[in-house]
Coordinates of C-alpha atoms in Angstrom, one line a residue:
X18 CA 0.0 0.0 0.0
X19 CA 1.5 3.4 -1.0
X20 CA 1.2 6.2 1.6
X21 CA 0.0 9.5 0.1
X22 CA 2.2 12.5 0.5
X23 CA 0.8 15.7 1.9
X24 CA 0.3 17.3 -1.5
X25 CA -1.3 14.2 -2.8
X26 CA -3.7 14.0 0.2
X27 CA -4.7 17.6 -0.3
X28 CA -5.3 17.0 -4.0
X29 CA -7.5 14.0 -3.2
X30 CA -9.5 16.1 -0.8
X31 CA -9.9 18.8 -3.5
X32 CA -11.1 16.2 -6.0
X33 CA -13.8 15.1 -3.6
X34 CA -14.9 18.6 -2.9
X35 CA -15.1 19.4 -6.6
X36 CA -17.1 16.2 -7.1
X37 CA -19.7 17.4 -4.8
X38 CA -20.4 20.3 -7.1
X39 CA -20.7 18.1 -10.2
X40 CA -24.2 17.4 -11.5
X41 CA -25.5 13.9 -10.5
X42 CA -26.0 13.0 -14.1
X43 CA -22.3 13.3 -14.8
X44 CA -21.2 11.2 -11.8
X45 CA -20.6 7.5 -12.3
X46 CA -23.0 5.0 -10.6
X47 CA -20.3 4.2 -7.9
X48 CA -19.9 7.9 -7.0
X49 CA -23.6 8.7 -6.7
X50 CA -23.8 9.2 -2.9
X51 CA -25.8 11.8 -1.0
X52 CA -24.0 15.2 -0.9
X53 CA -23.8 15.0 2.9
X54 CA -21.6 11.8 2.6
X55 CA -19.3 13.6 0.2
X56 CA -19.0 16.5 2.5
X57 CA -18.2 14.2 5.4
X58 CA -15.5 12.5 3.4
X59 CA -14.0 15.8 2.2
X60 CA -14.0 17.2 5.8
X61 CA -12.3 14.0 7.1
X62 CA -9.6 14.3 4.6
X63 CA -9.0 18.0 5.3
X64 CA -8.8 17.3 9.0
X65 CA -6.5 14.2 8.6
X66 CA -4.1 15.9 6.2
X67 CA -2.3 17.9 8.9
X68 CA -2.2 14.9 11.1
X69 CA -0.7 12.8 8.4
X70 CA 2.5 14.9 8.8
X71 CA 3.2 12.8 11.9
X72 CA 3.2 9.5 10.0
X73 CA 4.8 10.3 6.6
X74 CA 8.5 9.6 6.2
X75 CA 10.8 12.6 5.9
X76 CA 8.3 15.3 7.1
X77 CA 9.1 15.7 10.8
X78 CA 11.0 18.9 11.5
X79 CA 14.7 19.4 11.9
X80 CA 13.9 21.1 15.2
X81 CA 13.3 17.8 16.9
X82 CA 16.6 16.0 16.4
X83 CA 18.9 18.6 14.8
X84 CA 18.2 21.4 17.2
X85 CA 18.3 19.1 20.2
X86 CA 21.8 18.0 19.2
X87 CA 22.9 21.6 18.7
X88 CA 21.6 22.6 22.1
X89 CA 23.4 19.7 23.8
X90 CA 26.7 20.8 22.2
X91 CA 26.1 24.4 23.3
X92 CA 25.6 23.3 26.9
X93 CA 29.0 21.7 27.0
X94 CA 30.5 25.2 26.5
X95 CA 27.9 26.9 28.7
X96 CA 29.2 25.6 32.0
X97 CA 28.0 26.6 35.4
X98 CA 26.5 30.1 35.6
X99 CA 26.5 30.6 31.9
X100 CA 24.0 27.8 31.4
X101 CA 21.9 29.1 34.4
X102 CA 21.8 32.6 33.0
X103 CA 20.9 31.4 29.5
X104 CA 18.0 29.3 30.8
X105 CA 16.8 32.3 32.9
X106 CA 16.8 34.5 29.9
X107 CA 15.0 31.9 27.9
X108 CA 12.5 31.2 30.7
X109 CA 13.0 27.6 29.8
X110 CA 15.5 24.9 29.1
X111 CA 17.8 25.2 26.1
X112 CA 17.4 21.5 25.1
X113 CA 13.7 21.6 25.9
X114 CA 13.1 24.1 23.1
X115 CA 13.8 21.4 20.4
X116 CA 10.2 21.4 19.3
X117 CA 9.5 25.1 19.7
X118 CA 10.0 25.9 16.0
X119 CA 7.3 23.4 15.1
X120 CA 4.9 24.8 17.7
X121 CA 5.3 28.4 16.5
X122 CA 5.0 27.5 12.8
X123 CA 1.8 25.6 13.4
X124 CA 0.4 28.5 15.4
X125 CA 1.7 31.3 13.0
X126 CA 2.2 30.0 9.4
X127 CA 3.8 33.3 8.4
X128 CA 6.8 32.7 10.6
X129 CA 7.9 29.7 8.4
X130 CA 9.5 32.2 6.1
X131 CA 12.0 33.2 8.7
X132 CA 13.7 29.8 8.6
X133 CA 14.9 30.2 5.0
X134 CA 17.1 32.8 3.4
X135 CA 15.5 35.1 0.8
X136 CA 16.8 38.1 -1.1
X137 CA 16.3 39.6 -4.6
X138 CA 17.8 38.2 -6.7
X139 CA 17.6 34.9 -4.8
X140 CA 20.8 33.5 -3.3
X141 CA 21.9 30.6 -5.6
X142 CA 24.9 28.4 -6.1
X143 CA 26.1 30.6 -8.9
X144 CA 26.0 33.7 -6.7
X145 CA 27.8 31.8 -3.9
X146 CA 30.6 30.8 -6.3
X147 CA 31.0 34.4 -7.4
X148 CA 30.9 35.8 -3.9
X149 CA 33.4 33.3 -2.6
X150 CA 35.8 34.2 -5.5
X151 CA 35.6 30.9 -7.3
X152 CA 34.6 32.6 -10.6
X153 CA 35.2 35.8 -12.4
X154 CA 33.3 38.7 -11.0
X155 CA 34.0 38.2 -7.3
X156 CA 34.0 41.4 -5.3
X157 CA 31.2 43.0 -7.3
X158 CA 29.0 43.4 -4.3
X159 CA 27.2 40.1 -4.7
X160 CA 26.6 38.3 -1.4
X161 CA 24.2 37.4 1.4
X162 CA 22.3 40.5 2.4
X163 CA 19.2 41.7 4.0
X164 CA 17.3 43.7 1.4
X165 CA 13.7 44.8 0.9
X166 CA 12.6 41.4 -0.3
X167 CA 14.1 39.7 2.8
X168 CA 12.7 42.3 5.2
X169 CA 9.1 42.1 3.8
X170 CA 8.8 38.4 2.9
X171 CA 10.9 37.0 5.8
X172 CA 14.5 35.9 5.6
X173 CA 16.9 33.8 7.8
X174 CA 19.7 36.4 7.7
X175 CA 17.4 39.4 8.3
X176 CA 15.8 37.6 11.2
X177 CA 19.2 36.6 12.8
X178 CA 20.3 40.2 12.7
X179 CA 17.0 41.5 13.9
X180 CA 16.8 39.3 17.0
X181 CA 20.5 39.7 17.9
X182 CA 20.4 43.5 17.8
X183 CA 17.6 43.5 20.4
X184 CA 20.2 42.3 22.9
X185 CA 23.2 44.3 21.7
X186 CA 24.6 47.3 23.5
X187 CA 25.5 50.0 21.0
X188 CA 28.6 51.2 22.9
X189 CA 30.0 47.7 22.7
X190 CA 29.1 47.2 19.1
X191 CA 31.2 50.3 18.3
X192 CA 34.3 48.6 19.5
X193 CA 34.2 46.1 16.6
X194 CA 35.5 46.9 13.1
X195 CA 32.7 48.1 10.8
X196 CA 31.5 45.5 8.3
X197 CA 32.5 45.8 4.7
X198 CA 28.9 45.5 3.6
X199 CA 26.1 47.2 5.6
X200 CA 24.0 44.6 7.5
X201 CA 20.7 46.3 6.7
X202 CA 18.9 45.0 9.8
X203 CA 15.2 45.7 9.4
X204 CA 13.2 47.8 11.9
X205 CA 10.5 45.1 12.1
X206 CA 9.7 41.7 10.8
X207 CA 6.3 41.4 9.1
X208 CA 6.1 37.7 9.9
X209 CA 5.8 38.6 13.6
X210 CA 2.8 40.9 13.1
X211 CA 0.3 38.4 14.5
X212 CA 2.3 37.4 17.6
X213 CA 1.0 38.6 21.0
X214 CA 3.0 41.0 23.1
X215 CA 4.1 38.2 25.4
X216 CA 5.4 36.3 22.3
X217 CA 7.4 39.3 21.3
X218 CA 9.2 39.5 24.7
X219 CA 13.0 39.2 25.1
X220 CA 12.7 35.5 26.2
X221 CA 10.9 34.7 23.0
X222 CA 13.3 36.7 20.9
X223 CA 16.1 34.7 22.3
X224 CA 14.3 31.5 21.5
X225 CA 14.0 32.7 17.9
X226 CA 17.7 33.4 17.8
X227 CA 18.6 30.0 19.2
X228 CA 16.3 28.3 16.6
X229 CA 17.5 30.3 13.6
X230 CA 21.2 29.6 14.4
X231 CA 20.3 25.9 14.2
X232 CA 18.6 26.4 10.9
X233 CA 21.6 28.3 9.6
X234 CA 23.6 25.1 10.0
X235 CA 21.3 23.1 7.8
X236 CA 22.8 24.1 4.5
X237 CA 19.7 23.8 2.3
X238 CA 17.9 26.5 4.3
X239 CA 20.2 29.0 2.6
X240 CA 19.7 28.4 -1.1
X241 CA 16.6 28.7 -3.3
X242 CA 18.0 26.2 -5.8
X243 CA 15.4 23.5 -6.5
X244 CA 13.2 25.0 -3.9
X245 CA 15.8 24.4 -1.1
X246 CA 16.1 20.8 -2.4
X247 CA 12.4 19.9 -2.1
X248 CA 12.1 19.4 -5.9
X249 CA 15.0 16.9 -6.0
X250 CA 14.1 13.3 -5.2
X251 CA 16.6 10.9 -3.7
X252 CA 16.4 7.1 -3.1
X253 CA 18.2 5.5 -0.2
X254 CA 17.8 1.8 0.8
X255 CA 14.5 1.6 -1.1
X256 CA 12.9 4.7 0.5
X257 CA 12.3 7.9 -1.5
X258 CA 12.8 11.3 0.1
X259 CA 13.1 14.8 -1.1
X260 CA 16.7 16.0 -0.8
X261 CA 15.4 18.6 1.8
X262 CA 13.7 16.0 3.9
X263 CA 16.7 13.7 3.7
X264 CA 18.9 16.4 5.3
X265 CA 16.2 18.0 7.5
X266 CA 14.7 14.8 9.0
X267 CA 16.5 11.6 8.1
X268 CA 20.2 12.5 8.6
X269 CA 19.7 14.1 12.1
X270 CA 18.2 10.8 13.3
X271 CA 21.3 8.8 12.1
X272 CA 24.0 10.8 13.8
X273 CA 26.7 9.1 15.8
X274 CA 27.0 9.9 19.5
X275 CA 28.7 13.1 20.4
X276 CA 32.5 13.1 21.1
X277 CA 33.7 13.5 24.7
X278 CA 33.0 16.9 26.3
X279 CA 36.7 17.5 26.8
X280 CA 37.3 17.2 23.0
X281 CA 34.3 19.4 22.2
X282 CA 35.5 22.0 24.6
X283 CA 39.1 22.0 23.2
X284 CA 37.6 22.2 19.7
X285 CA 35.6 25.3 20.8
X286 CA 38.7 27.0 22.3
X287 CA 40.5 26.5 19.0
X288 CA 37.7 27.8 16.9
X289 CA 36.3 30.7 18.9
X290 CA 39.3 33.2 18.6
X291 CA 38.4 33.6 14.9
X292 CA 35.0 35.1 16.1
X293 CA 36.3 37.5 18.7
X294 CA 36.9 40.6 16.7
X295 CA 33.9 40.4 14.4
X296 CA 30.4 41.7 14.8
X297 CA 28.1 38.8 15.4
X298 CA 25.7 40.1 12.7
X299 CA 28.6 40.1 10.2
X300 CA 29.5 36.6 11.3
X301 CA 26.0 35.5 10.5
X302 CA 26.6 36.5 6.9
X303 CA 30.0 34.8 6.8
X304 CA 28.6 31.7 8.2
X305 CA 25.7 31.8 5.7
X306 CA 28.2 32.1 2.8
X307 CA 30.2 29.2 4.3
X308 CA 27.2 26.9 4.7
X309 CA 25.9 27.8 1.2
X310 CA 29.2 26.7 -0.2
X311 CA 28.8 23.4 1.5
X312 CA 25.3 23.0 0.1
X313 CA 26.5 23.8 -3.4
X314 CA 29.8 21.8 -3.4
X315 CA 29.0 18.8 -1.2
X316 CA 25.3 18.3 -1.7
X317 CA 23.8 19.8 -4.8
X318 CA 27.1 19.6 -6.6
X319 CA 27.4 15.9 -6.0
X320 CA 24.0 15.3 -7.4
X321 CA 24.7 17.3 -10.5
X322 CA 28.0 15.5 -11.1
X323 CA 26.7 12.0 -10.5
X324 CA 23.0 12.4 -11.6
X325 CA 21.6 12.5 -15.0
X326 CA 19.4 9.4 -15.2
X327 CA 15.7 9.2 -15.0
X328 CA 14.0 8.9 -11.7
X329 CA 15.3 9.8 -8.2
X330 CA 19.0 10.2 -7.5
X331 CA 20.3 7.1 -5.8
X332 CA 22.3 7.7 -2.6
X333 CA 24.8 4.9 -2.2
X334 CA 26.3 3.8 1.2
X335 CA 29.5 5.8 0.7
X336 CA 27.7 9.1 0.0
X337 CA 25.3 8.4 2.8
X338 CA 28.3 7.9 5.1
X339 CA 29.8 11.2 4.0
X340 CA 26.6 13.1 4.4
X341 CA 26.0 11.7 7.8
X342 CA 29.4 12.8 9.0
X343 CA 28.9 16.2 7.4
X344 CA 25.6 16.6 9.2
X345 CA 27.3 15.5 12.5
X346 CA 30.1 18.1 12.0
X347 CA 27.6 20.9 11.2
X348 CA 25.5 20.2 14.3
X349 CA 28.7 20.3 16.4
X350 CA 29.8 23.5 14.7
X351 CA 26.3 25.0 15.1
X352 CA 26.3 24.2 18.8
X353 CA 29.7 25.8 19.4
X354 CA 28.7 28.9 17.5
X355 CA 25.4 29.1 19.4
X356 CA 27.3 28.9 22.7
X357 CA 29.6 31.8 21.6
X358 CA 26.6 34.0 20.5
X359 CA 24.8 33.3 23.8
X360 CA 28.0 34.3 25.8
X361 CA 28.2 37.5 23.7
X362 CA 24.6 38.3 24.6
X363 CA 25.3 37.8 28.3
X364 CA 28.2 40.2 28.0
X365 CA 26.1 42.8 26.2
X366 CA 23.6 42.6 28.9
X367 CA 26.2 43.2 31.6
X368 CA 27.5 46.2 29.7
X369 CA 24.0 47.6 29.4
X370 CA 23.5 47.3 33.2
X371 CA 26.9 48.8 33.9
X372 CA 26.2 51.7 31.5
X373 CA 22.9 52.5 33.2
X374 CA 24.7 52.6 36.6
X375 CA 27.5 54.8 35.2
X376 CA 30.1 52.1 35.6
X377 CA 32.7 51.1 33.0
X378 CA 33.2 47.4 32.1
X379 CA 36.1 45.8 30.2
X380 CA 35.2 43.6 27.3
X381 CA 37.7 40.8 26.7
X382 CA 37.3 41.1 23.0
X383 CA 37.9 44.8 23.0
X384 CA 40.9 45.9 20.8
X385 CA 43.7 46.7 23.3
X386 CA 45.7 48.3 20.5
X387 CA 42.9 50.8 19.8
X388 CA 42.5 51.5 23.5
X389 CA 46.3 51.9 23.9
X390 CA 46.5 54.3 21.0
X391 CA 43.7 56.5 22.4
X392 CA 45.3 56.6 25.9
X393 CA 48.7 57.5 24.4
X394 CA 47.1 60.3 22.4
X395 CA 45.4 61.7 25.4
X396 CA 48.6 61.4 27.5
X397 CA 50.7 63.2 24.8
X398 CA 48.4 66.2 25.1
X399 CA 47.5 66.3 28.7
X400 CA 50.8 65.4 30.5
X401 CA 52.9 68.3 28.9
X402 CA 50.2 70.8 29.6
X403 CA 49.9 69.6 33.2
X404 CA 53.6 69.9 33.8
X405 CA 53.7 73.4 32.3
X406 CA 50.8 74.4 34.6
X407 CA 52.6 73.0 37.7
X408 CA 55.9 74.8 36.8
X409 CA 54.0 78.1 36.3
X410 CA 52.1 77.6 39.5
X411 CA 55.3 76.9 41.4
X412 CA 57.0 80.0 40.1
X413 CA 54.1 82.5 40.4
X414 CA 50.8 81.2 41.6
X415 CA 52.3 79.2 44.5
X416 CA 53.8 82.2 46.3
X417 CA 50.6 84.3 45.9
X418 CA 48.5 81.4 47.3
X419 CA 50.8 81.0 50.3
X420 CA 50.6 84.7 51.1
X421 CA 46.8 84.8 50.8
X422 CA 46.5 81.7 53.1
X423 CA 48.7 83.4 55.8
X424 CA 46.6 86.6 55.6
X425 CA 43.4 84.5 55.8
X426 CA 44.7 82.6 58.9
X427 CA 45.6 85.8 60.7
X428 CA 42.1 87.0 60.3

């Protein structure tokens, strides 16, 4: 028995509904049933179609397994008070949010657009190759960006920048080098228009940021090619999937156990210095370019090179092994980057509090060279002037002041 896909089930429901409006004389003898029966069948199919998502292969969301794995990796780096502070800000548990994306998408369909990158023209493999300098024309301004299309229709990169900047402290952002390309963070996200005020609170915004960083590390979320891989069919061990479902749902369930915490922590310490002196919003763009390169070179590119025959693309055991390992590495990298971003948010919050109280706070990523140059410049002007004033005071002003003090004391 063949299980119907969601689109097929919806089309069958539509056929039944259309049949109910067809004259009885046109219907075949087997289809001549009371209109009420047809309506009941149609209604049943319409109600069962969303429920069928729970039973069809390759349709459960990446948020269940992929995001859970990413959160577990992040917690390895968020030891002690870091983890406690993050959970307090989230008003929940980091790992426990693994199904939050599904819940919000079911409740607000418009928010689904935030999980995929969009811009005009769409970001494709050809643009990724140009932007990364693989072909002629690199440096012409092409790249991942947040433009009008992304702001209005919803975009992964726009949403990442939008949610992060709600936690950023402007004075601290000014310490980072300016990005080569403007970020273009939108003032609002249209996809959030229907959310309640509670659902647009800082804790929910942080949940969105956590979720979207996970989506960023599923490469097919970044490219419009073949509708993010949904239009490409693959066959593995006799089961057919869309390429998107294979990466979104199947591979996260096949990942090997995580490496030891000590190894993950050492790996994080080796990787994180590369992120220190960069704006997080600029890093989101660099990471998007990196992940789109993986999608083009190691996923879509492989299918283009090896495909060509009729029917779905056959995934052999060797390619499946490579993709499983790639998916594992991306969830680890996503978890480490998530931990770093969350630590940055905690630091920005401390700076905001210190700024309100009129206190200064040192940022470990702050450029000591820049600070040293500023202090030397101030000292070069102030110290000579101060010495001249003291010498003048000693030669002239000091005697006058001593005389005035003696006269005052006599009085």
